[in-house]
Amino acid sequence: MNSPHAERDRDAPPRRRRRTAYNFFVAGVPAVNAGVVIGHLAGAPGDPLEAGVPAHVALRLVLLNLLIAILLRTGPVTDGAYRAVVALGRGKSPVVRRIAGWAEGYGGLHAGFALSATLWFLVMNHSMLWSDLYPPTCVAVNGFLVVALAGVQVSAVGPARRRAPGLFRVLHRTGTWLVIGLLWLQMDFVLARRHRGTPWTEAVLPAPEFWLLVAITALVVLPWLLLRRVPVEVVRVSGEVVEFRLVLRRPRPGALVVVSRTPLGTCHRFTLVVEPGRAGATLVASRRLDWVSDLVDFPQSHLWVHAAPSSSGSYLGHLHPSAIFIVTGTAITEGLARLARNGNRTELVWVVRGPVRAYGMDFVDRVEALAPDLVIVDTSVQSDVDLLEMARELHAGAGADAVGVAGGREAVRRVRDGLAHDGVPTFGG
């Protein structure tokens, strides 16, 4: 029997979880790097505080952290990480599945390694200031590198990124290019000063720093070499919703793709919907997005498709034998992607206001063909729908192992925090 206190806790507004997997990884990676510093100082001869970390060692750790940070965001690595976690956790005990679900904080690893690279830049700057090897120009370049990399990371922080997504993309792209360009200059400075009188080919080419920077540059350049200009048909489904029908050779159902109007223009990420008997793939977006509105007002025959990770957090729902997946609005594409993947039993619930009016009968019929057991909750008829309470009732009624949710950021956060407070495993976002 539940106590009155338990009922009161259940009815209370869900509390935002302070310790998430993402934050754990963001803090954990610099902590591991700090362990490297302690180990280096402990093994150094003489007074550890006087020995410090040499500039070339700090540079090597900067490059190593940057390489891992960039590598973690490449499509094959992201896809492989999610698949490995699902393969290891599926069919195991609830405790193991819950631990495997921490993979949703995967992005925290990327942020943690990028933050560690910035901290190593600070260590490197300190080492240069206390050394007679490096001129003021070299120290100034290093200080500028710290500011540039810190600016990229600040723009990626949640509130800043949500308020100015366009600025984030510009800063993230140009800032990364600027950092890599200056790193080539700084690497030459450091290695040339450390090996004075040695030919460049002997001082730089054999150095690990050189090959780390070669790998970083290749990983940054490669996605731009894979950039493709593909034919697109823009279909205005209704006054609010737009479809992009892309001509792709082998589209993967549920893959995430990033598209833009121009190679260097603003990008947006979408989930691919692949329908039997129809060539290519479809992207669905709300016309309320400025970028989509411009595309509809000024149609284009082609769009640029960028390389992107092919899995998302909802893929982790396959960890659980059965699940309920609640989606709102255009997030129906993520729900269809979940059903398209080979996973476990999922009940898909689409919460939408006036589906026929907003999306058109043809679109709704196609969605129902792809998801025959789909449950549609029309909020124009049921105006008092509480997503959190509905998720609780569906979970209790169906006896599912987990509940997924995708759609508006605030609604998703409230439902996930509320269910987590009840001890229900959740996924999606």
XYZ file of C-alpha atoms in Angstrom:
429
model
C 0.000 0.000 0.000
C 1.291 3.450 -0.902
C 1.682 5.911 1.928
C 0.077 9.408 1.805
C 3.584 10.790 1.503
C 4.181 8.692 -1.631
C 0.936 9.958 -3.159
C 1.901 13.520 -2.323
C 5.315 13.007 -3.953
C 3.670 11.568 -7.053
C 1.308 14.531 -7.412
C 4.072 17.059 -6.861
C 5.652 18.727 -9.912
C 8.476 16.550 -11.268
C 11.881 17.637 -10.049
C 14.586 18.122 -12.615
C 17.310 15.544 -12.112
C 20.529 17.186 -11.051
C 22.823 14.356 -11.985
C 22.334 13.191 -15.532
C 24.442 10.891 -17.656
C 25.437 13.840 -19.840
C 26.735 15.893 -16.913
C 28.476 12.835 -15.479
C 30.466 12.354 -18.687
C 31.200 16.076 -19.040
C 32.729 16.082 -15.561
C 34.223 12.585 -15.739
C 36.461 13.119 -18.775
C 38.326 16.152 -17.303
C 38.651 14.174 -14.059
C 40.447 11.398 -15.938
C 42.671 14.004 -17.563
C 43.428 15.420 -14.112
C 44.535 11.930 -13.119
C 46.975 12.012 -16.023
C 48.446 15.259 -14.674
C 48.825 13.832 -11.188
C 50.457 10.694 -12.562
C 52.882 12.750 -14.674
C 53.855 15.006 -11.775
C 54.244 12.067 -9.392
C 56.653 10.361 -11.786
C 58.663 13.508 -12.556
C 62.113 13.785 -10.947
C 62.639 16.466 -8.345
C 59.894 18.734 -7.014
C 56.659 17.906 -8.920
C 55.374 21.481 -8.630
C 58.560 22.879 -10.149
C 58.632 20.273 -12.920
C 55.109 21.048 -14.164
C 53.818 19.809 -17.516
C 56.054 20.770 -20.488
C 54.382 22.653 -23.335
C 54.943 19.849 -25.846
C 53.306 17.303 -23.499
C 50.331 19.630 -22.968
C 50.049 20.128 -26.737
C 50.034 16.372 -27.271
C 47.181 15.993 -24.760
C 45.302 18.896 -26.372
C 45.436 17.138 -29.722
C 44.560 13.732 -28.275
C 41.455 15.110 -26.537
C 40.388 17.026 -29.638
C 40.838 13.941 -31.808
C 38.622 11.834 -29.539
C 36.030 14.625 -29.275
C 35.725 14.894 -33.064
C 35.872 11.129 -33.583
C 32.947 10.613 -31.197
C 30.729 12.801 -33.410
C 31.375 10.921 -36.641
C 28.500 8.855 -38.015
C 30.067 5.364 -37.923
C 31.338 5.794 -34.349
C 28.024 7.180 -33.055
C 26.038 4.472 -34.798
C 28.402 1.757 -33.591
C 28.262 3.013 -29.996
C 24.452 2.886 -29.855
C 24.337 -0.532 -31.500
C 26.958 -1.930 -29.114
C 25.096 -0.646 -26.062
C 21.805 -2.146 -27.267
C 23.472 -5.469 -28.086
C 25.108 -5.642 -24.646
C 22.048 -4.560 -22.675
C 19.139 -6.163 -24.509
C 17.615 -9.102 -22.686
C 19.562 -8.409 -19.495
C 18.223 -7.497 -16.066
C 16.513 -4.099 -15.457
C 19.609 -2.910 -13.605
C 21.854 -3.663 -16.587
C 19.398 -2.003 -18.983
C 19.259 1.068 -16.772
C 23.046 1.317 -16.769
C 23.118 0.838 -20.555
C 20.567 3.644 -20.840
C 23.259 6.045 -19.660
C 24.420 5.951 -23.263
C 21.872 8.732 -23.822
C 24.489 10.989 -22.291
C 26.842 10.055 -25.134
C 27.089 13.692 -26.187
C 28.625 14.445 -22.799
C 31.707 12.480 -23.820
C 32.178 14.775 -26.820
C 31.724 17.863 -24.633
C 33.986 16.445 -21.917
C 36.899 15.814 -24.283
C 36.476 19.263 -25.876
C 36.479 20.850 -22.405
C 39.590 18.860 -21.487
C 41.352 20.155 -24.608
C 40.607 23.724 -23.499
C 41.957 23.051 -20.005
C 45.134 21.570 -21.478
C 45.501 24.749 -23.540
C 45.534 26.678 -20.256
C 48.206 24.355 -18.864
C 50.182 24.818 -22.066
C 49.857 28.591 -21.801
C 51.163 28.516 -18.226
C 54.112 26.355 -19.265
C 55.000 28.747 -22.088
C 54.893 31.770 -19.787
C 57.386 30.147 -17.422
C 59.710 28.949 -20.188
C 62.398 30.888 -22.030
C 61.892 28.860 -25.218
C 58.745 30.548 -26.473
C 58.435 34.168 -27.671
C 55.439 36.384 -26.758
C 53.928 35.725 -30.221
C 53.689 32.023 -29.470
C 52.054 32.707 -26.083
C 49.592 35.122 -27.702
C 48.573 32.557 -30.328
C 47.982 30.028 -27.568
C 45.847 32.500 -25.623
C 43.777 33.185 -28.723
C 43.317 29.440 -29.175
C 41.929 29.201 -25.634
C 39.438 32.001 -26.312
C 38.358 30.525 -29.673
C 37.818 27.006 -28.324
C 36.043 28.327 -25.223
C 33.749 30.415 -27.452
C 32.795 27.334 -29.462
C 31.907 25.474 -26.260
C 29.973 28.335 -24.668
C 27.828 28.642 -27.803
C 27.016 24.922 -27.498
C 25.700 25.177 -23.917
C 21.995 24.297 -23.801
C 20.378 27.737 -23.106
C 22.723 29.603 -25.490
C 22.231 27.023 -28.212
C 18.427 27.126 -27.930
C 18.279 30.925 -27.978
C 20.608 31.362 -30.943
C 20.853 28.086 -32.923
C 22.075 29.899 -36.031
C 24.863 31.593 -34.116
C 25.852 28.259 -32.579
C 26.236 26.620 -35.996
C 28.297 29.510 -37.364
C 30.560 29.673 -34.305
C 30.934 25.911 -34.097
C 31.920 25.620 -37.745
C 34.141 28.673 -38.168
C 35.571 28.353 -34.660
C 36.622 24.759 -35.291
C 38.278 25.678 -38.585
C 40.081 28.604 -36.927
C 41.325 26.430 -34.050
C 42.685 23.762 -36.402
C 44.402 26.347 -38.596
C 46.096 27.967 -35.600
C 47.017 24.560 -34.205
C 49.135 23.873 -37.278
C 50.970 27.151 -36.632
C 51.319 26.438 -32.914
C 52.553 22.890 -33.453
C 55.283 24.201 -35.734
C 56.214 26.818 -33.110
C 56.460 24.315 -30.263
C 58.306 21.542 -32.074
C 60.699 23.901 -33.862
C 61.601 25.651 -30.585
C 62.019 22.343 -28.774
C 64.352 20.959 -31.471
C 66.396 24.028 -32.406
C 68.904 23.444 -35.171
C 67.169 20.240 -36.301
C 65.754 20.108 -39.860
C 61.958 20.487 -40.015
C 61.528 17.036 -41.491
C 63.317 15.516 -38.496
C 61.772 17.747 -35.832
C 58.128 17.681 -36.969
C 57.355 14.709 -39.199
C 58.274 11.951 -36.673
C 56.443 13.742 -33.818
C 53.151 12.259 -32.524
C 51.712 15.795 -32.449
C 52.032 16.064 -36.230
C 50.131 12.846 -36.917
C 47.471 13.622 -34.317
C 46.838 16.930 -36.078
C 46.766 15.215 -39.472
C 44.056 12.869 -38.166
C 42.053 15.766 -36.674
C 42.200 17.718 -39.924
C 41.135 14.671 -41.937
C 38.119 14.052 -39.672
C 37.009 17.676 -40.027
C 37.500 17.787 -43.793
C 35.970 14.377 -44.588
C 32.292 15.336 -43.953
C 32.669 18.211 -46.392
C 34.029 15.844 -49.010
C 30.898 13.700 -48.494
C 28.554 16.670 -48.904
C 26.031 15.869 -51.642
C 23.629 17.976 -53.680
C 20.478 15.892 -54.147
C 17.229 16.564 -56.022
C 14.298 17.453 -53.778
C 10.578 17.887 -54.206
C 8.968 20.310 -51.753
C 5.348 19.386 -50.985
C 3.213 21.662 -48.878
C 1.014 19.203 -46.988
C -0.941 21.945 -45.209
C -0.530 25.465 -43.957
C 1.704 24.191 -41.137
C 3.514 21.121 -42.436
C 5.921 20.634 -45.330
C 7.410 17.476 -46.845
C 10.806 17.254 -48.502
C 11.082 14.245 -50.803
C 14.760 13.560 -51.401
C 16.197 11.402 -54.147
C 18.612 9.143 -52.271
C 20.129 5.895 -53.520
C 19.975 3.708 -50.418
C 18.155 5.604 -47.679
C 18.242 4.044 -44.232
C 14.915 4.165 -42.362
C 15.306 6.229 -39.219
C 18.675 7.699 -40.161
C 19.361 11.258 -39.082
C 20.415 13.595 -41.875
C 21.407 17.243 -41.902
C 20.258 19.328 -44.864
C 20.868 22.918 -45.914
C 19.956 25.188 -48.812
C 23.590 26.082 -49.538
C 26.842 24.274 -48.691
C 27.761 26.770 -45.956
C 24.235 27.828 -45.033
C 22.073 27.114 -41.995
C 21.566 23.383 -41.415
C 18.685 21.448 -39.894
C 18.563 17.836 -38.764
C 15.694 15.548 -39.747
C 14.733 11.890 -39.430
C 14.350 9.938 -42.675
C 11.031 8.232 -43.382
C 11.253 5.470 -45.989
C 7.979 4.133 -47.389
C 7.578 0.808 -49.229
C 7.071 1.281 -52.955
C 8.228 4.902 -52.916
C 11.708 5.847 -54.102
C 13.966 8.014 -51.979
C 13.057 9.262 -48.532
C 10.812 11.860 -46.946
C 11.556 14.555 -44.380
C 8.696 16.202 -42.501
C 8.987 19.651 -40.936
C 6.790 22.334 -39.456
C 6.456 25.471 -41.525
C 6.850 27.555 -38.382
C 10.606 27.146 -38.707
C 11.986 30.197 -40.527
C 14.276 28.043 -42.639
C 11.380 25.853 -43.779
C 9.192 28.881 -44.475
C 11.875 30.364 -46.709
C 12.261 27.072 -48.527
C 8.523 26.901 -49.225
C 8.328 30.539 -50.320
C 11.397 30.137 -52.530
C 11.402 26.486 -53.715
C 14.655 24.865 -54.769
C 15.211 21.895 -57.011
C 18.119 20.596 -54.903
C 19.264 20.513 -51.275
C 22.642 19.811 -49.738
C 22.809 16.681 -47.569
C 25.563 16.596 -44.961
C 27.138 13.593 -43.297
C 25.516 12.960 -39.908
C 25.095 10.290 -37.224
C 22.584 7.662 -38.296
C 21.201 6.821 -34.853
C 19.488 8.781 -32.120
C 18.646 8.390 -28.455
C 15.332 6.703 -29.239
C 17.315 3.754 -30.586
C 18.090 2.910 -26.968
C 14.434 2.012 -26.528
C 15.313 -1.355 -28.041
C 17.048 -2.182 -24.775
C 13.635 -2.952 -23.311
C 11.455 -5.950 -24.256
C 8.392 -3.709 -24.615
C 7.899 0.028 -24.701
C 5.387 2.810 -25.267
C 6.607 5.630 -27.507
C 4.676 8.923 -27.244
C 5.405 11.494 -29.962
C 3.986 14.941 -30.649
C 3.642 16.836 -33.924
C 6.320 16.243 -36.533
C 8.171 13.951 -34.138
C 5.958 11.236 -35.655
C 8.884 10.677 -38.032
C 11.035 9.583 -35.099
C 8.267 7.227 -33.993
C 8.059 5.700 -37.472
C 11.839 5.383 -37.530
C 11.681 3.471 -34.261
C 9.175 1.003 -35.750
C 11.247 0.653 -38.926
C 14.293 -0.578 -37.003
C 14.469 -4.191 -35.922
C 13.636 -3.883 -32.251
C 11.235 -5.038 -29.576
C 7.486 -4.569 -29.223
C 6.516 -0.894 -29.272
C 3.142 0.815 -28.948
C 3.247 4.133 -30.820
C 1.042 7.016 -29.617
C 0.805 10.207 -31.693
C -0.432 13.283 -29.817
C -1.367 15.946 -32.358
C -3.841 18.772 -32.766
C -6.173 18.143 -35.715
C -4.038 15.598 -37.608
C -6.113 15.749 -40.809
C -6.276 19.541 -40.816
C -2.578 19.967 -40.002
C -1.129 17.111 -42.081
C -3.773 16.186 -44.642
C -5.653 12.920 -45.053
C -3.060 11.483 -47.455
C -0.252 11.933 -44.925
C -2.297 10.479 -42.063
C -3.223 7.468 -44.207
C 0.450 6.894 -45.055
C 1.413 7.096 -41.391
C -1.271 4.575 -40.447
C -0.048 2.266 -43.224
C 3.464 2.369 -41.771
C 2.172 1.953 -38.197
C -1.044 -0.136 -38.300
C -1.369 -0.175 -34.478
C -0.882 3.583 -34.156
C -2.962 5.355 -31.496
C -3.797 8.976 -32.398
C -4.721 11.381 -29.606
C -6.346 14.465 -31.160
C -5.850 17.387 -28.777
C -8.421 19.476 -30.677
C -11.006 17.010 -29.338
C -9.333 16.240 -26.002
C -8.080 19.691 -25.073
C -7.097 18.807 -21.504
C -4.510 16.125 -22.353
C -1.729 15.939 -19.760
C 1.192 14.109 -21.386
C 2.728 13.071 -18.080
C -0.490 11.617 -16.669
C -1.271 9.959 -19.998
C 2.199 8.386 -20.038
C 1.685 7.120 -16.492
C -1.692 5.602 -17.361
C -0.425 3.991 -20.572
C 2.563 2.534 -18.792
C 0.440 1.113 -15.966
C -2.219 -0.221 -18.342
C 0.106 -1.830 -20.866
C 2.681 -3.065 -18.374
C 5.479 -1.863 -20.677
C 9.093 -1.953 -19.532
C 9.853 1.625 -20.616
C 8.291 4.796 -21.992
C 9.803 6.894 -24.777
C 8.812 10.436 -25.648
C 9.773 12.787 -28.483
C 8.555 16.240 -29.451
C 8.671 19.681 -27.834
C 11.659 20.161 -25.537
C 9.755 21.307 -22.435
C 7.033 18.667 -22.783
C 9.629 15.927 -23.244
C 11.599 17.100 -20.233
C 8.521 17.222 -17.997
C 7.354 13.734 -18.997
C 10.791 12.149 -18.664
C 11.551 13.771 -15.315
C 8.115 12.849 -13.996
C 8.427 9.214 -15.054
C 11.998 9.009 -13.762
C 10.694 10.307 -10.419
C 8.276 7.342 -10.473
C 11.117 4.953 -11.281
C 9.996 4.260 -14.861
C 12.814 3.817 -17.445
C 12.553 6.442 -20.204
C 14.246 7.221 -23.518
C 13.979 9.591 -26.481
C 14.014 13.359 -26.554
